[in-house]
Amino acid sequence: MTAHATSDDARRRPPGMTDVARLAGVSQKTVSRVVNNERYVSEALREKVLQAAAELGFRPNTAARALITGRFKRIGVVSLGSALYGPASMLVALERATRAAGLSFMVANTPEGQPEAIQDSIDWLLAQGVDGVILSEPIDEGQHLRPDPGVPIVSLGQAADLPAEQVALARGRTAASCREAVEHLLDLGHERVWHVAGPLDWWEARERLEGWAEAHRARGIEPPPHLEGDWTPSGGYTAGLALPPEATAVFCANDDTAIGLAGALHEAGRRVPEDVSLVGFDDIPAAAYLSPPLTTVQQDFEGDATHALDVLMRLLPGAAGPEPEAKAAAPRRRLVVRSSTAPPLSTATPLSQP
């Protein structure tokens, strides 16, 4: 009876490193080196161990490994849990980057409008066991972070209470991309460029607003009042209804806003780009197939995610290698010019003239 029970237990027991070592014909230490992605294992031997692990359905015991090594090999990400294209794309890119680095990935979603939500999410991730935390879409809600000294936090944008070396994408990078977009419109001959901003409790929305204003002031032009959207097509549509008739060019905080604004322009009988030139931000997959195709700033989500992870890994206790070189290493955003922008029909005849 006891022997039978022991046999059943053995059959139910998940495979361990000893089982993998036996099947692969190697030592348990070699299996441990492969599992922990250590050096000094030949590719042929590594492949042999991985094949045996796959055949047995072996999965490393993360908790046990953390007790031995002091590392979970798991990265936590604090995200808004938004279905918006930018945050959702960044979340996918971060998951791919961590998986490619041999790490696991854990997400804590935070709602807007709750100042304590970001810290609560960080605390939850720390309780689950993570080696570091990335703030995917930081929002300024007056929160004050209480970071764990042993677990580094890196932000993908500006965030309260974090020093510069923990901000992966340096301040000014987004603003520079927005300046380029606005300068494109000014170079076409538009006297001023209107702006539909994102919600201004987002650091990213503030930087896009800042870049838009800087492009005007660099040429001695006072920018017109901005309109505030909410990143959505409906927000862009509402802003489009409030756009004054003298506006001939608009820079939108993201492509979804631009799509909604274009709808409002169409209903008002104003053509893009003949009457109003339009620029977005993100380069969503649909942007190239709109009518007309949308001029926009293209983001490199994969590159940004990989860069943020590199910054975080260099901040881990005991990490080797030089300090992260900020912000020069971060991928550049690129203006993609399409058919939604053109010179104004006339700069000599006022639009209000009958």
PDB file of C-alpha atoms in Angstrom, residues 53 79 82 89 171 235 239 313:
ATOM      1  CA  ALA A  53      13.574  19.809 -20.240  1.00  0.00           C
ATOM      2  CA  SER A  79       0.646  49.931 -16.470  1.00  0.00           C
ATOM      3  CA  SER A  82      -5.542  51.023 -20.993  1.00  0.00           C
ATOM      4  CA  SER A  89       1.721  48.540 -27.664  1.00  0.00           C
ATOM      5  CA  ARG A 171      12.960  64.506 -20.789  1.00  0.00           C
ATOM      6  CA  GLY A 235     -12.084  63.532 -27.807  1.00  0.00           C
ATOM      7  CA  ALA A 239     -11.990  69.290 -30.247  1.00  0.00           C
ATOM      8  CA  MET A 313      19.215  45.578 -15.635  1.00  0.00           C
TER       9      MET A 313
END
